[in-house]
């Protein structure tokens, strides 16, 4: 079972056909794709739909538009993607429930889309604020019981702690971890700490040899999962 979620965030002047070619190269090794704002901004709805179509036979077609707004605006952002084949949506947990995540989750639930909440972030600045309010953010997860959460590979102790805390309350969520490769964490390190998937972008899509990069990481993942 694949454990790589491919983050599709174009940089520079790469074209949509080249992105599609690179995704095709690694498709057999990925559990899904995570589509970010850089793709939407560069290639619009048609570009995003092309990537959704390409990935629709994978398990996870994730929209990551960094949602952190009032419910009507988040709903309006996701509305054009209902029925396209995307099946998971990332939003920030810190924005809280009433007027934001509560109504948003009701909306996406009604269309069978699954919610993934960002609990902690992978960059160093996450320790400025987010880490200090981790318990409060986890309260939001406990109340909303989303399908998944984002917890950084760069801080494996947070993956372990959050997982333990949620499991002690019988809350079983999928854990998605970014921060592998360019941001410093080693492939497999998040899985080792208890994550279900590693979100990986540049070190696969922008590798001189995406196929080799993906297959190498997949081999590390397979080995780890076999030993679990
Ligand atoms: P790279 O190229 O660094 O891409 O492998 C990482 C991908 O993951 C996203 N990212 C995050 N998303 N919380 C999030 O919700 C985080 O802490 C975080 N860190 C990285 C980033 O947008 C890119 O798509």
JSON list of N, CA and C in Angstrom, two decimals, residues 5-9 33-37 60-69 73-75 77-78 81 86-95 101 104-105 108 113-121 130 144 146-151 174-178 197-200:
[
{"chain": "A", "resi": 5, "resn": "UNK", "atom": "N", "xyz": [1.85, 10.85, -0.41]},
{"chain": "A", "resi": 5, "resn": "UNK", "atom": "CA", "xyz": [0.90, 11.79, -0.99]},
{"chain": "A", "resi": 5, "resn": "UNK", "atom": "C", "xyz": [1.75, 12.83, -1.72]},
{"chain": "A", "resi": 6, "resn": "UNK", "atom": "N", "xyz": [1.58, 12.90, -3.02]},
{"chain": "A", "resi": 6, "resn": "UNK", "atom": "CA", "xyz": [2.40, 13.79, -3.83]},
{"chain": "A", "resi": 6, "resn": "UNK", "atom": "C", "xyz": [1.83, 15.22, -3.77]},
{"chain": "A", "resi": 7, "resn": "UNK", "atom": "N", "xyz": [2.64, 16.13, -3.22]},
{"chain": "A", "resi": 7, "resn": "UNK", "atom": "CA", "xyz": [2.20, 17.54, -3.17]},
{"chain": "A", "resi": 7, "resn": "UNK", "atom": "C", "xyz": [2.49, 18.18, -4.53]},
{"chain": "A", "resi": 8, "resn": "UNK", "atom": "N", "xyz": [1.42, 18.63, -5.17]},
{"chain": "A", "resi": 8, "resn": "UNK", "atom": "CA", "xyz": [1.57, 19.21, -6.52]},
{"chain": "A", "resi": 8, "resn": "UNK", "atom": "C", "xyz": [1.51, 20.73, -6.41]},
{"chain": "A", "resi": 9, "resn": "UNK", "atom": "N", "xyz": [2.67, 21.31, -6.24]},
{"chain": "A", "resi": 9, "resn": "UNK", "atom": "CA", "xyz": [2.80, 22.77, -6.12]},
{"chain": "A", "resi": 9, "resn": "UNK", "atom": "C", "xyz": [3.82, 23.25, -7.14]},
{"chain": "A", "resi": 33, "resn": "UNK", "atom": "N", "xyz": [-2.74, 12.60, -4.46]},
{"chain": "A", "resi": 33, "resn": "UNK", "atom": "CA", "xyz": [-2.11, 13.90, -4.72]},
{"chain": "A", "resi": 33, "resn": "UNK", "atom": "C", "xyz": [-2.71, 14.95, -3.79]},
{"chain": "A", "resi": 34, "resn": "UNK", "atom": "N", "xyz": [-1.92, 15.95, -3.51]},
{"chain": "A", "resi": 34, "resn": "UNK", "atom": "CA", "xyz": [-2.42, 17.11, -2.75]},
{"chain": "A", "resi": 34, "resn": "UNK", "atom": "C", "xyz": [-2.24, 18.33, -3.64]},
{"chain": "A", "resi": 35, "resn": "UNK", "atom": "N", "xyz": [-3.35, 18.94, -4.00]},
{"chain": "A", "resi": 35, "resn": "UNK", "atom": "CA", "xyz": [-3.32, 20.05, -4.95]},
{"chain": "A", "resi": 35, "resn": "UNK", "atom": "C", "xyz": [-3.33, 21.36, -4.18]},
{"chain": "A", "resi": 36, "resn": "UNK", "atom": "N", "xyz": [-2.31, 22.18, -4.42]},
{"chain": "A", "resi": 36, "resn": "UNK", "atom": "CA", "xyz": [-2.17, 23.41, -3.65]},
{"chain": "A", "resi": 36, "resn": "UNK", "atom": "C", "xyz": [-2.53, 24.65, -4.45]},
{"chain": "A", "resi": 37, "resn": "UNK", "atom": "N", "xyz": [-2.56, 25.77, -3.74]},
{"chain": "A", "resi": 37, "resn": "UNK", "atom": "CA", "xyz": [-2.90, 27.05, -4.36]},
{"chain": "A", "resi": 37, "resn": "UNK", "atom": "C", "xyz": [-2.01, 27.43, -5.54]},
{"chain": "A", "resi": 60, "resn": "UNK", "atom": "N", "xyz": [-6.52, 9.16, -2.64]},
{"chain": "A", "resi": 60, "resn": "UNK", "atom": "CA", "xyz": [-6.65, 10.47, -2.01]},
{"chain": "A", "resi": 60, "resn": "UNK", "atom": "C", "xyz": [-6.42, 11.59, -3.03]},
{"chain": "A", "resi": 61, "resn": "UNK", "atom": "N", "xyz": [-7.48, 12.32, -3.32]},
{"chain": "A", "resi": 61, "resn": "UNK", "atom": "CA", "xyz": [-7.34, 13.49, -4.19]},
{"chain": "A", "resi": 61, "resn": "UNK", "atom": "C", "xyz": [-7.68, 14.70, -3.32]},
{"chain": "A", "resi": 62, "resn": "UNK", "atom": "N", "xyz": [-6.63, 15.33, -2.83]},
{"chain": "A", "resi": 62, "resn": "UNK", "atom": "CA", "xyz": [-6.78, 16.29, -1.73]},
{"chain": "A", "resi": 62, "resn": "UNK", "atom": "C", "xyz": [-6.67, 17.72, -2.24]},
{"chain": "A", "resi": 63, "resn": "UNK", "atom": "N", "xyz": [-7.64, 18.54, -1.83]},
{"chain": "A", "resi": 63, "resn": "UNK", "atom": "CA", "xyz": [-7.57, 19.98, -2.15]},
{"chain": "A", "resi": 63, "resn": "UNK", "atom": "C", "xyz": [-6.99, 20.70, -0.95]},
{"chain": "A", "resi": 64, "resn": "UNK", "atom": "N", "xyz": [-5.87, 21.38, -1.16]},
{"chain": "A", "resi": 64, "resn": "UNK", "atom": "CA", "xyz": [-5.22, 22.09, -0.05]},
{"chain": "A", "resi": 64, "resn": "UNK", "atom": "C", "xyz": [-5.14, 23.56, -0.40]},
{"chain": "A", "resi": 65, "resn": "UNK", "atom": "N", "xyz": [-6.23, 24.27, -0.13]},
{"chain": "A", "resi": 65, "resn": "UNK", "atom": "CA", "xyz": [-6.26, 25.69, -0.45]},
{"chain": "A", "resi": 65, "resn": "UNK", "atom": "C", "xyz": [-6.05, 26.54, 0.80]},
{"chain": "A", "resi": 66, "resn": "UNK", "atom": "N", "xyz": [-5.39, 25.96, 1.79]},
{"chain": "A", "resi": 66, "resn": "UNK", "atom": "CA", "xyz": [-5.03, 26.68, 3.01]},
{"chain": "A", "resi": 66, "resn": "UNK", "atom": "C", "xyz": [-6.25, 27.39, 3.60]},
{"chain": "A", "resi": 67, "resn": "UNK", "atom": "N", "xyz": [-7.32, 26.65, 3.75]},
{"chain": "A", "resi": 67, "resn": "UNK", "atom": "CA", "xyz": [-8.56, 27.27, 4.21]},
{"chain": "A", "resi": 67, "resn": "UNK", "atom": "C", "xyz": [-8.48, 27.68, 5.67]},
{"chain": "A", "resi": 68, "resn": "UNK", "atom": "N", "xyz": [-8.76, 28.95, 5.93]},
{"chain": "A", "resi": 68, "resn": "UNK", "atom": "CA", "xyz": [-8.78, 29.48, 7.30]},
{"chain": "A", "resi": 68, "resn": "UNK", "atom": "C", "xyz": [-9.65, 30.72, 7.26]},
{"chain": "A", "resi": 69, "resn": "UNK", "atom": "N", "xyz": [-10.96, 30.51, 7.10]},
{"chain": "A", "resi": 69, "resn": "UNK", "atom": "CA", "xyz": [-11.84, 31.66, 6.88]},
{"chain": "A", "resi": 69, "resn": "UNK", "atom": "C", "xyz": [-13.21, 31.37, 7.50]},
{"chain": "A", "resi": 73, "resn": "UNK", "atom": "N", "xyz": [-17.21, 31.54, 3.10]},
{"chain": "A", "resi": 73, "resn": "UNK", "atom": "CA", "xyz": [-16.11, 31.75, 2.15]},
{"chain": "A", "resi": 73, "resn": "UNK", "atom": "C", "xyz": [-15.40, 30.41, 1.86]},
{"chain": "A", "resi": 74, "resn": "UNK", "atom": "N", "xyz": [-15.24, 29.60, 2.90]},
{"chain": "A", "resi": 74, "resn": "UNK", "atom": "CA", "xyz": [-14.60, 28.29, 2.67]},
{"chain": "A", "resi": 74, "resn": "UNK", "atom": "C", "xyz": [-15.50, 27.43, 1.79]},
{"chain": "A", "resi": 75, "resn": "UNK", "atom": "N", "xyz": [-16.81, 27.49, 2.04]},
{"chain": "A", "resi": 75, "resn": "UNK", "atom": "CA", "xyz": [-17.76, 26.71, 1.23]},
{"chain": "A", "resi": 75, "resn": "UNK", "atom": "C", "xyz": [-17.71, 27.17, -0.22]},
{"chain": "A", "resi": 77, "resn": "UNK", "atom": "N", "xyz": [-15.29, 28.52, -1.73]},
{"chain": "A", "resi": 77, "resn": "UNK", "atom": "CA", "xyz": [-14.01, 28.14, -2.34]},
{"chain": "A", "resi": 77, "resn": "UNK", "atom": "C", "xyz": [-14.04, 26.70, -2.84]},
{"chain": "A", "resi": 78, "resn": "UNK", "atom": "N", "xyz": [-14.72, 25.85, -2.11]},
{"chain": "A", "resi": 78, "resn": "UNK", "atom": "CA", "xyz": [-14.71, 24.42, -2.42]},
{"chain": "A", "resi": 78, "resn": "UNK", "atom": "C", "xyz": [-15.83, 24.04, -3.40]},
{"chain": "A", "resi": 81, "resn": "UNK", "atom": "N", "xyz": [-15.46, 22.53, -6.85]},
{"chain": "A", "resi": 81, "resn": "UNK", "atom": "CA", "xyz": [-14.77, 21.25, -6.94]},
{"chain": "A", "resi": 81, "resn": "UNK", "atom": "C", "xyz": [-15.65, 20.07, -6.54]},
{"chain": "A", "resi": 86, "resn": "UNK", "atom": "N", "xyz": [-12.34, 15.15, -6.63]},
{"chain": "A", "resi": 86, "resn": "UNK", "atom": "CA", "xyz": [-11.57, 15.44, -5.40]},
{"chain": "A", "resi": 86, "resn": "UNK", "atom": "C", "xyz": [-12.36, 14.84, -4.23]},
{"chain": "A", "resi": 87, "resn": "UNK", "atom": "N", "xyz": [-11.66, 14.26, -3.26]},
{"chain": "A", "resi": 87, "resn": "UNK", "atom": "CA", "xyz": [-12.42, 13.62, -2.17]},
{"chain": "A", "resi": 87, "resn": "UNK", "atom": "C", "xyz": [-12.00, 14.03, -0.76]},
{"chain": "A", "resi": 88, "resn": "UNK", "atom": "N", "xyz": [-10.96, 14.85, -0.65]},
{"chain": "A", "resi": 88, "resn": "UNK", "atom": "CA", "xyz": [-10.53, 15.31, 0.68]},
{"chain": "A", "resi": 88, "resn": "UNK", "atom": "C", "xyz": [-10.17, 16.80, 0.61]},
{"chain": "A", "resi": 89, "resn": "UNK", "atom": "N", "xyz": [-10.40, 17.49, 1.72]},
{"chain": "A", "resi": 89, "resn": "UNK", "atom": "CA", "xyz": [-10.17, 18.93, 1.76]},
{"chain": "A", "resi": 89, "resn": "UNK", "atom": "C", "xyz": [-9.42, 19.29, 3.04]},
{"chain": "A", "resi": 90, "resn": "UNK", "atom": "N", "xyz": [-8.36, 20.08, 2.89]},
{"chain": "A", "resi": 90, "resn": "UNK", "atom": "CA", "xyz": [-7.59, 20.50, 4.07]},
{"chain": "A", "resi": 90, "resn": "UNK", "atom": "C", "xyz": [-8.04, 21.89, 4.52]},
{"chain": "A", "resi": 91, "resn": "UNK", "atom": "N", "xyz": [-8.22, 22.03, 5.84]},
{"chain": "A", "resi": 91, "resn": "UNK", "atom": "CA", "xyz": [-8.49, 23.35, 6.42]},
{"chain": "A", "resi": 91, "resn": "UNK", "atom": "C", "xyz": [-7.68, 23.49, 7.71]},
{"chain": "A", "resi": 92, "resn": "UNK", "atom": "N", "xyz": [-7.46, 24.71, 8.13]},
{"chain": "A", "resi": 92, "resn": "UNK", "atom": "CA", "xyz": [-6.75, 24.92, 9.40]},
{"chain": "A", "resi": 92, "resn": "UNK", "atom": "C", "xyz": [-7.68, 24.66, 10.57]},
{"chain": "A", "resi": 93, "resn": "UNK", "atom": "N", "xyz": [-7.16, 24.01, 11.61]},
{"chain": "A", "resi": 93, "resn": "UNK", "atom": "CA", "xyz": [-7.96, 23.73, 12.81]},
{"chain": "A", "resi": 93, "resn": "UNK", "atom": "C", "xyz": [-8.04, 24.94, 13.72]},
{"chain": "A", "resi": 94, "resn": "UNK", "atom": "N", "xyz": [-7.02, 25.81, 13.68]},
{"chain": "A", "resi": 94, "resn": "UNK", "atom": "CA", "xyz": [-6.97, 26.89, 14.67]},
{"chain": "A", "resi": 94, "resn": "UNK", "atom": "C", "xyz": [-8.12, 27.89, 14.56]},
{"chain": "A", "resi": 95, "resn": "UNK", "atom": "N", "xyz": [-8.85, 27.85, 13.44]},
{"chain": "A", "resi": 95, "resn": "UNK", "atom": "CA", "xyz": [-9.93, 28.84, 13.24]},
{"chain": "A", "resi": 95, "resn": "UNK", "atom": "C", "xyz": [-11.15, 28.52, 14.09]},
{"chain": "A", "resi": 101, "resn": "UNK", "atom": "N", "xyz": [-15.44, 25.96, 11.04]},
{"chain": "A", "resi": 101, "resn": "UNK", "atom": "CA", "xyz": [-15.29, 24.54, 10.70]},
{"chain": "A", "resi": 101, "resn": "UNK", "atom": "C", "xyz": [-16.56, 23.73, 10.87]},
{"chain": "A", "resi": 104, "resn": "UNK", "atom": "N", "xyz": [-18.68, 24.31, 7.85]},
{"chain": "A", "resi": 104, "resn": "UNK", "atom": "CA", "xyz": [-17.92, 23.85, 6.68]},
{"chain": "A", "resi": 104, "resn": "UNK", "atom": "C", "xyz": [-17.94, 22.33, 6.61]},
{"chain": "A", "resi": 105, "resn": "UNK", "atom": "N", "xyz": [-17.74, 21.69, 7.77]},
{"chain": "A", "resi": 105, "resn": "UNK", "atom": "CA", "xyz": [-17.73, 20.22, 7.77]},
{"chain": "A", "resi": 105, "resn": "UNK", "atom": "C", "xyz": [-19.12, 19.68, 7.39]},
{"chain": "A", "resi": 108, "resn": "UNK", "atom": "N", "xyz": [-19.30, 19.92, 3.57]},
{"chain": "A", "resi": 108, "resn": "UNK", "atom": "CA", "xyz": [-18.52, 18.94, 2.78]},
{"chain": "A", "resi": 108, "resn": "UNK", "atom": "C", "xyz": [-18.99, 17.51, 3.07]},
{"chain": "A", "resi": 113, "resn": "UNK", "atom": "N", "xyz": [-17.30, 14.64, 0.90]},
{"chain": "A", "resi": 113, "resn": "UNK", "atom": "CA", "xyz": [-15.89, 15.04, 0.95]},
{"chain": "A", "resi": 113, "resn": "UNK", "atom": "C", "xyz": [-15.39, 14.90, 2.38]},
{"chain": "A", "resi": 114, "resn": "UNK", "atom": "N", "xyz": [-14.13, 14.48, 2.52]},
{"chain": "A", "resi": 114, "resn": "UNK", "atom": "CA", "xyz": [-13.58, 14.28, 3.87]},
{"chain": "A", "resi": 114, "resn": "UNK", "atom": "C", "xyz": [-12.71, 15.46, 4.29]},
{"chain": "A", "resi": 115, "resn": "UNK", "atom": "N", "xyz": [-12.79, 15.75, 5.59]},
{"chain": "A", "resi": 115, "resn": "UNK", "atom": "CA", "xyz": [-12.04, 16.90, 6.12]},
{"chain": "A", "resi": 115, "resn": "UNK", "atom": "C", "xyz": [-10.71, 16.46, 6.73]},
{"chain": "A", "resi": 116, "resn": "UNK", "atom": "N", "xyz": [-9.66, 17.20, 6.39]},
{"chain": "A", "resi": 116, "resn": "UNK", "atom": "CA", "xyz": [-8.34, 17.01, 7.02]},
{"chain": "A", "resi": 116, "resn": "UNK", "atom": "C", "xyz": [-7.98, 18.34, 7.68]},
{"chain": "A", "resi": 117, "resn": "UNK", "atom": "N", "xyz": [-7.66, 18.29, 8.98]},
{"chain": "A", "resi": 117, "resn": "UNK", "atom": "CA", "xyz": [-7.35, 19.53, 9.70]},
{"chain": "A", "resi": 117, "resn": "UNK", "atom": "C", "xyz": [-5.86, 19.67, 9.97]},
{"chain": "A", "resi": 118, "resn": "UNK", "atom": "N", "xyz": [-5.34, 20.87, 9.72]},
{"chain": "A", "resi": 118, "resn": "UNK", "atom": "CA", "xyz": [-3.94, 21.15, 10.06]},
{"chain": "A", "resi": 118, "resn": "UNK", "atom": "C", "xyz": [-3.85, 21.40, 11.56]},
{"chain": "A", "resi": 119, "resn": "UNK", "atom": "N", "xyz": [-3.04, 20.57, 12.23]},
{"chain": "A", "resi": 119, "resn": "UNK", "atom": "CA", "xyz": [-2.92, 20.64, 13.68]},
{"chain": "A", "resi": 119, "resn": "UNK", "atom": "C", "xyz": [-1.62, 21.34, 14.08]},
{"chain": "A", "resi": 120, "resn": "UNK", "atom": "N", "xyz": [-0.58, 21.08, 13.31]},
{"chain": "A", "resi": 120, "resn": "UNK", "atom": "CA", "xyz": [0.72, 21.67, 13.61]},
{"chain": "A", "resi": 120, "resn": "UNK", "atom": "C", "xyz": [1.45, 21.80, 12.28]},
{"chain": "A", "resi": 121, "resn": "UNK", "atom": "N", "xyz": [2.43, 22.68, 12.21]},
{"chain": "A", "resi": 121, "resn": "UNK", "atom": "CA", "xyz": [3.08, 22.90, 10.91]},
{"chain": "A", "resi": 121, "resn": "UNK", "atom": "C", "xyz": [4.56, 22.54, 10.94]},
{"chain": "A", "resi": 130, "resn": "UNK", "atom": "N", "xyz": [1.80, 28.23, 17.01]},
{"chain": "A", "resi": 130, "resn": "UNK", "atom": "CA", "xyz": [0.95, 27.03, 16.91]},
{"chain": "A", "resi": 130, "resn": "UNK", "atom": "C", "xyz": [1.28, 25.98, 17.95]},
{"chain": "A", "resi": 144, "resn": "UNK", "atom": "N", "xyz": [-14.58, 17.78, 16.43]},
{"chain": "A", "resi": 144, "resn": "UNK", "atom": "CA", "xyz": [-15.04, 17.66, 15.04]},
{"chain": "A", "resi": 144, "resn": "UNK", "atom": "C", "xyz": [-14.83, 16.28, 14.46]},
{"chain": "A", "resi": 146, "resn": "UNK", "atom": "N", "xyz": [-12.41, 14.86, 12.45]},
{"chain": "A", "resi": 146, "resn": "UNK", "atom": "CA", "xyz": [-12.22, 14.85, 11.00]},
{"chain": "A", "resi": 146, "resn": "UNK", "atom": "C", "xyz": [-11.69, 13.51, 10.53]},
{"chain": "A", "resi": 147, "resn": "UNK", "atom": "N", "xyz": [-11.64, 13.33, 9.23]},
{"chain": "A", "resi": 147, "resn": "UNK", "atom": "CA", "xyz": [-11.07, 12.09, 8.67]},
{"chain": "A", "resi": 147, "resn": "UNK", "atom": "C", "xyz": [-9.57, 12.02, 8.93]},
{"chain": "A", "resi": 148, "resn": "UNK", "atom": "N", "xyz": [-8.92, 13.19, 8.80]},
{"chain": "A", "resi": 148, "resn": "UNK", "atom": "CA", "xyz": [-7.47, 13.19, 8.95]},
{"chain": "A", "resi": 148, "resn": "UNK", "atom": "C", "xyz": [-6.94, 14.46, 9.58]},
{"chain": "A", "resi": 149, "resn": "UNK", "atom": "N", "xyz": [-5.66, 14.43, 9.93]},
{"chain": "A", "resi": 149, "resn": "UNK", "atom": "CA", "xyz": [-5.00, 15.63, 10.44]},
{"chain": "A", "resi": 149, "resn": "UNK", "atom": "C", "xyz": [-3.62, 15.75, 9.78]},
{"chain": "A", "resi": 150, "resn": "UNK", "atom": "N", "xyz": [-3.12, 16.99, 9.72]},
{"chain": "A", "resi": 150, "resn": "UNK", "atom": "CA", "xyz": [-1.76, 17.23, 9.22]},
{"chain": "A", "resi": 150, "resn": "UNK", "atom": "C", "xyz": [-0.87, 17.53, 10.42]},
{"chain": "A", "resi": 151, "resn": "UNK", "atom": "N", "xyz": [0.16, 16.74, 10.57]},
{"chain": "A", "resi": 151, "resn": "UNK", "atom": "CA", "xyz": [1.12, 16.92, 11.66]},
{"chain": "A", "resi": 151, "resn": "UNK", "atom": "C", "xyz": [2.52, 16.75, 11.05]},
{"chain": "A", "resi": 174, "resn": "UNK", "atom": "N", "xyz": [-6.61, 9.65, 10.31]},
{"chain": "A", "resi": 174, "resn": "UNK", "atom": "CA", "xyz": [-5.43, 9.43, 9.47]},
{"chain": "A", "resi": 174, "resn": "UNK", "atom": "C", "xyz": [-4.46, 10.59, 9.69]},
{"chain": "A", "resi": 175, "resn": "UNK", "atom": "N", "xyz": [-3.17, 10.27, 9.76]},
{"chain": "A", "resi": 175, "resn": "UNK", "atom": "CA", "xyz": [-2.18, 11.33, 9.96]},
{"chain": "A", "resi": 175, "resn": "UNK", "atom": "C", "xyz": [-1.35, 11.52, 8.69]},
{"chain": "A", "resi": 176, "resn": "UNK", "atom": "N", "xyz": [-1.37, 12.75, 8.19]},
{"chain": "A", "resi": 176, "resn": "UNK", "atom": "CA", "xyz": [-0.63, 13.12, 7.00]},
{"chain": "A", "resi": 176, "resn": "UNK", "atom": "C", "xyz": [0.53, 14.01, 7.45]},
{"chain": "A", "resi": 177, "resn": "UNK", "atom": "N", "xyz": [1.74, 13.66, 7.02]},
{"chain": "A", "resi": 177, "resn": "UNK", "atom": "CA", "xyz": [2.91, 14.43, 7.47]},
{"chain": "A", "resi": 177, "resn": "UNK", "atom": "C", "xyz": [3.71, 15.02, 6.33]},
{"chain": "A", "resi": 178, "resn": "UNK", "atom": "N", "xyz": [3.76, 16.36, 6.26]},
{"chain": "A", "resi": 178, "resn": "UNK", "atom": "CA", "xyz": [4.68, 17.02, 5.33]},
{"chain": "A", "resi": 178, "resn": "UNK", "atom": "C", "xyz": [5.99, 17.32, 6.03]},
{"chain": "A", "resi": 197, "resn": "UNK", "atom": "N", "xyz": [0.60, 8.67, 6.24]},
{"chain": "A", "resi": 197, "resn": "UNK", "atom": "CA", "xyz": [1.09, 9.08, 4.92]},
{"chain": "A", "resi": 197, "resn": "UNK", "atom": "C", "xyz": [2.15, 10.16, 5.07]},
{"chain": "A", "resi": 198, "resn": "UNK", "atom": "N", "xyz": [3.08, 10.20, 4.13]},
{"chain": "A", "resi": 198, "resn": "UNK", "atom": "CA", "xyz": [4.04, 11.29, 4.07]},
{"chain": "A", "resi": 198, "resn": "UNK", "atom": "C", "xyz": [3.73, 12.14, 2.84]},
{"chain": "A", "resi": 199, "resn": "UNK", "atom": "N", "xyz": [3.49, 13.42, 3.09]},
{"chain": "A", "resi": 199, "resn": "UNK", "atom": "CA", "xyz": [3.22, 14.36, 1.99]},
{"chain": "A", "resi": 199, "resn": "UNK", "atom": "C", "xyz": [4.56, 14.84, 1.47]},
{"chain": "A", "resi": 200, "resn": "UNK", "atom": "N", "xyz": [4.82, 14.58, 0.20]},
{"chain": "A", "resi": 200, "resn": "UNK", "atom": "CA", "xyz": [6.13, 14.92, -0.35]},
{"chain": "A", "resi": 200, "resn": "UNK", "atom": "C", "xyz": [5.95, 15.63, -1.69]}
]
